[in-house]
Coordinates of C-alpha atoms in Angstrom, one line a residue:
M1 CA 97.9 112.8 134.9
K2 CA 99.6 112.9 131.5
I3 CA 97.4 111.7 128.7
R4 CA 98.4 111.8 125.0
M5 CA 96.3 111.7 121.9
I6 CA 98.2 110.7 118.7
A7 CA 96.7 111.5 115.4
P8 CA 97.6 111.4 111.7
L9 CA 96.4 114.6 110.0
G10 CA 94.9 115.2 106.6
M11 CA 93.1 118.3 105.5
S12 CA 90.2 118.1 107.9
P13 CA 91.5 119.8 111.1
P14 CA 88.1 119.6 113.0
V15 CA 88.6 115.8 113.6
I16 CA 91.4 116.6 116.0
T17 CA 89.4 118.9 118.2
E18 CA 86.4 116.6 117.9
G19 CA 88.7 113.8 119.1
I20 CA 89.6 115.8 122.2
L21 CA 86.0 116.4 122.9
Y22 CA 85.1 112.8 122.3
L23 CA 87.7 111.7 124.9
E24 CA 86.4 114.3 127.4
R25 CA 82.8 113.3 127.0
S26 CA 83.1 109.5 126.6
K27 CA 86.0 108.7 128.9
Q28 CA 85.9 111.8 131.2
I29 CA 89.6 112.5 130.6
D30 CA 91.5 115.6 129.9
V31 CA 94.1 115.3 127.1
S32 CA 97.3 116.9 128.2
D33 CA 99.0 116.9 124.8
V34 CA 98.4 116.0 121.1
V35 CA 101.0 114.7 118.7
L36 CA 100.1 115.2 115.0
L37 CA 101.7 113.2 112.2
A38 CA 101.6 115.4 109.2
T39 CA 102.6 114.8 105.6
Q40 CA 104.6 117.3 103.4
N41 CA 101.6 119.1 102.0
Q42 CA 100.8 122.8 102.1
D43 CA 97.1 122.3 103.0
V44 CA 98.1 120.0 105.8
E45 CA 100.6 122.6 107.1
A46 CA 97.7 125.1 107.1
S47 CA 95.7 122.6 109.1
V48 CA 98.5 122.2 111.6
D49 CA 98.6 125.9 112.2
L50 CA 94.9 126.1 112.7
I51 CA 94.9 123.3 115.2
K52 CA 97.8 124.7 117.2
T53 CA 96.3 128.2 117.2
C54 CA 92.8 126.9 118.1
L55 CA 94.1 124.9 121.0
N56 CA 96.3 127.7 122.2
V57 CA 93.2 129.9 122.4
N58 CA 90.7 127.4 123.7
R59 CA 92.8 124.8 125.5
P60 CA 96.0 126.5 126.6
N61 CA 96.9 123.6 128.8
C62 CA 96.9 121.2 126.0
M63 CA 100.3 121.1 124.2
V64 CA 100.6 120.3 120.5
S65 CA 103.6 118.9 118.8
V66 CA 104.1 117.9 115.2
R67 CA 106.0 115.0 113.6
R68 CA 106.5 115.6 109.9
L69 CA 106.6 112.6 107.6
N70 CA 109.0 112.6 104.7
F71 CA 106.4 112.3 102.0
E72 CA 103.4 114.2 100.7
D73 CA 101.1 111.1 100.5
I74 CA 101.4 107.4 101.1
K75 CA 102.0 106.1 97.5
S76 CA 103.8 102.8 98.3
S77 CA 104.2 100.0 100.8
E78 CA 107.5 101.6 101.8
D79 CA 105.8 104.9 102.6
N80 CA 103.2 103.0 104.7
A81 CA 106.0 101.2 106.5
E82 CA 107.6 104.5 107.4
F83 CA 104.3 105.8 108.6
M84 CA 103.8 102.8 110.9
K85 CA 107.3 103.2 112.3
A86 CA 106.5 106.8 113.1
I87 CA 103.3 105.9 114.9
S88 CA 105.3 103.2 116.8
R89 CA 108.0 105.7 117.9
E90 CA 105.4 108.1 119.2
I91 CA 103.6 105.5 121.2
K92 CA 106.8 104.0 122.7
E93 CA 108.0 107.5 123.5
A94 CA 104.8 108.3 125.4
W95 CA 105.2 105.1 127.6
V96 CA 108.9 105.9 128.2
E97 CA 108.0 109.4 129.3
G98 CA 105.5 108.2 131.8
Y99 CA 102.2 108.9 130.2
K100 CA 99.3 107.3 132.0
E101 CA 97.2 106.8 128.8
V102 CA 97.8 106.9 125.1
H103 CA 94.8 107.2 122.6
L104 CA 94.9 107.0 118.8
N105 CA 92.6 109.2 116.9
V106 CA 92.6 107.7 113.3
A107 CA 90.1 110.1 111.8
G108 CA 92.7 112.2 110.0
G109 CA 94.6 111.1 106.9
R110 CA 93.7 108.5 104.4
K111 CA 92.1 105.1 105.0
D112 CA 95.4 103.3 104.8
M113 CA 96.7 105.5 107.7
C114 CA 93.6 104.6 109.7
I115 CA 94.1 100.9 109.2
S116 CA 97.9 100.9 109.8
A117 CA 97.7 103.1 112.9
S118 CA 95.1 100.7 114.4
I119 CA 97.4 97.7 113.8
V120 CA 100.4 99.5 115.5
G121 CA 98.2 100.6 118.4
S122 CA 97.3 96.9 119.1
F123 CA 101.0 96.0 119.0
L124 CA 101.8 98.5 121.7
N125 CA 98.7 98.3 123.9
V126 CA 97.3 101.8 123.6
N127 CA 94.3 102.6 125.7
S128 CA 92.0 103.1 122.7
V129 CA 91.7 103.6 119.0
F130 CA 88.8 105.6 117.7
H131 CA 87.4 107.3 114.6
I132 CA 85.3 110.4 114.3
I133 CA 82.3 110.1 111.9
S134 CA 80.2 113.0 110.5
P135 CA 77.0 111.5 109.0
D136 CA 76.4 114.6 107.0
V137 CA 79.7 114.7 105.2
K138 CA 78.5 117.0 102.5
T139 CA 77.6 119.8 105.0
A140 CA 80.9 119.3 106.9
N141 CA 82.9 119.5 103.8
M142 CA 81.0 122.6 102.6
E143 CA 81.7 124.3 105.9
L144 CA 85.4 123.4 105.7
E145 CA 85.7 124.7 102.1
R146 CA 83.8 127.9 103.1
M147 CA 86.6 128.5 105.7
R148 CA 89.5 127.5 103.5
E149 CA 90.4 131.1 102.6
K150 CA 90.5 132.1 106.3
I151 CA 92.5 129.0 107.1
N152 CA 95.1 129.9 104.5
K153 CA 95.2 133.5 105.7
L154 CA 95.8 132.3 109.3
H155 CA 98.6 130.0 108.0
K156 CA 100.3 133.1 106.4
S157 CA 99.6 135.5 109.2
E158 CA 102.5 136.6 111.4
D159 CA 100.2 136.9 114.4
K160 CA 98.1 133.8 114.2
I161 CA 96.5 134.2 117.6
S162 CA 95.3 137.7 116.9
Y163 CA 93.9 136.6 113.5
Y164 CA 92.1 133.7 115.1
K165 CA 90.6 135.9 117.8
E166 CA 89.4 138.4 115.1
N167 CA 87.6 135.5 113.4
R168 CA 86.9 133.4 116.5
E169 CA 83.2 132.9 116.0
D170 CA 83.8 131.4 112.5
F171 CA 86.9 129.3 113.6
D172 CA 85.3 128.0 116.7
R173 CA 82.2 127.0 114.8
L174 CA 84.4 125.0 112.4
M175 CA 86.6 123.4 115.1
F176 CA 83.9 122.8 117.7
P177 CA 80.8 121.9 115.7
D178 CA 77.6 120.9 117.5
V179 CA 78.2 117.5 119.1
R180 CA 75.0 116.2 117.6
T181 CA 76.6 116.5 114.1
W182 CA 79.3 113.9 114.7
Y183 CA 80.1 110.9 116.9
G184 CA 83.1 108.8 117.9
V185 CA 83.5 105.1 117.1
E186 CA 85.7 102.8 119.1
I187 CA 87.8 100.5 117.0
P188 CA 88.3 97.2 118.9
I189 CA 91.8 96.0 119.1
L190 CA 93.3 92.9 120.7
P191 CA 96.6 93.0 122.7
Y192 CA 99.4 91.1 121.1
P193 CA 101.4 88.8 123.4
R194 CA 104.9 90.2 123.6
G195 CA 106.4 86.8 123.1
L196 CA 104.7 86.5 119.7
L197 CA 105.9 90.0 118.7
R198 CA 109.4 89.1 119.7
L199 CA 109.3 85.9 117.7
C200 CA 108.0 87.6 114.6
K201 CA 110.6 90.3 114.9
K202 CA 113.4 87.7 115.3
I203 CA 112.3 85.7 112.3
L204 CA 111.4 88.5 109.9
S205 CA 114.5 90.6 110.6
K206 CA 116.7 88.1 108.8
D207 CA 117.0 86.8 105.2
I208 CA 117.3 83.2 106.3
I209 CA 116.9 81.7 109.8
R210 CA 117.6 78.1 110.7
Y211 CA 115.5 76.2 113.2
E212 CA 118.6 75.8 115.5
E213 CA 118.4 79.6 116.0
L214 CA 114.8 79.2 117.3
K215 CA 115.4 76.6 119.9
G216 CA 113.1 77.2 122.9
E217 CA 110.6 79.1 120.8
R218 CA 107.0 77.8 120.3
L219 CA 106.8 77.3 116.5
E220 CA 103.3 76.1 115.9
N221 CA 102.3 74.8 112.5
D222 CA 99.5 77.4 112.0
F223 CA 102.0 80.2 112.7
L224 CA 104.5 78.9 110.1
E225 CA 101.6 78.3 107.6
S226 CA 100.5 81.9 108.1
L227 CA 104.0 83.2 107.3
Q228 CA 103.9 81.2 104.1
K229 CA 100.3 82.2 103.1
L230 CA 101.0 85.9 103.7
G231 CA 104.0 85.8 101.5
Y232 CA 106.4 86.7 104.3
A233 CA 108.5 83.6 104.1
D234 CA 109.2 80.3 102.4
V235 CA 109.1 77.7 105.1
T236 CA 111.2 74.6 104.5
K237 CA 112.1 71.6 106.6
K238 CA 115.5 73.1 107.6
E239 CA 115.0 76.9 107.5
I240 CA 112.8 79.9 107.0
R241 CA 113.6 82.0 104.0
V242 CA 112.2 85.5 104.5
S243 CA 110.9 87.5 101.5
A244 CA 111.5 91.2 100.9
L245 CA 107.9 91.8 102.0
G246 CA 108.5 89.8 105.2
R247 CA 111.6 91.8 106.0
M248 CA 109.6 95.1 105.5
V249 CA 107.0 93.8 107.9
G250 CA 109.8 92.8 110.3
S251 CA 111.1 96.4 110.2
I252 CA 107.7 97.7 111.3
I253 CA 107.3 95.4 114.3
P254 CA 108.5 97.3 117.4
Q255 CA 111.1 96.0 119.8
V256 CA 109.3 94.9 122.9

């Protein structure tokens, strides 16, 4: 059974392996592959190499692939929109390829990534969205910084597997910490009706849409009021004038 875990990645690689352990322990499932969404950052690249090498050594049946984002950090609404589109593509690709389950691990990356990934996950009916929490953040960060030099050396090594194995005790202690030092938190999501997503996509993909174009659609007053309150559109008696913000949101909503 093919099961995919999708995860944005920051500079804390242990949250990826902890996420795999969390799914194994809490849901009794074996993750068959991991997709990492990585920004253009040298430390993030080093984290990618550590994760790939660690899983190659410890979970050889778990494949790892990387989708690189076109920015170093999310610094604008446009960057965040691109990130949400990337998450959407990976989820849709998994369903098309016949994966039985898709889980989102949102512990890596910044808080905006966590929030945005959770929203996209609810759009596309993933099996779960979860976060990894380390109550003793100070100790976890100290351990990570203690290993930073070795992580960078592994990143530069021509034989990463050999270097990992030479330092396996240290790397495994970092990547597979005592399960009593962290825990997983399920983030509740609600499935979005496909009809509502299609309607939002139809409206927010245009500059102006007249009501004649929406014949047969259920246009409830609270829905139209929400478009106005959120700043997505100016709703008049004859038409809906979509704002730049609304069009950006429309570009994020997946085709369903």
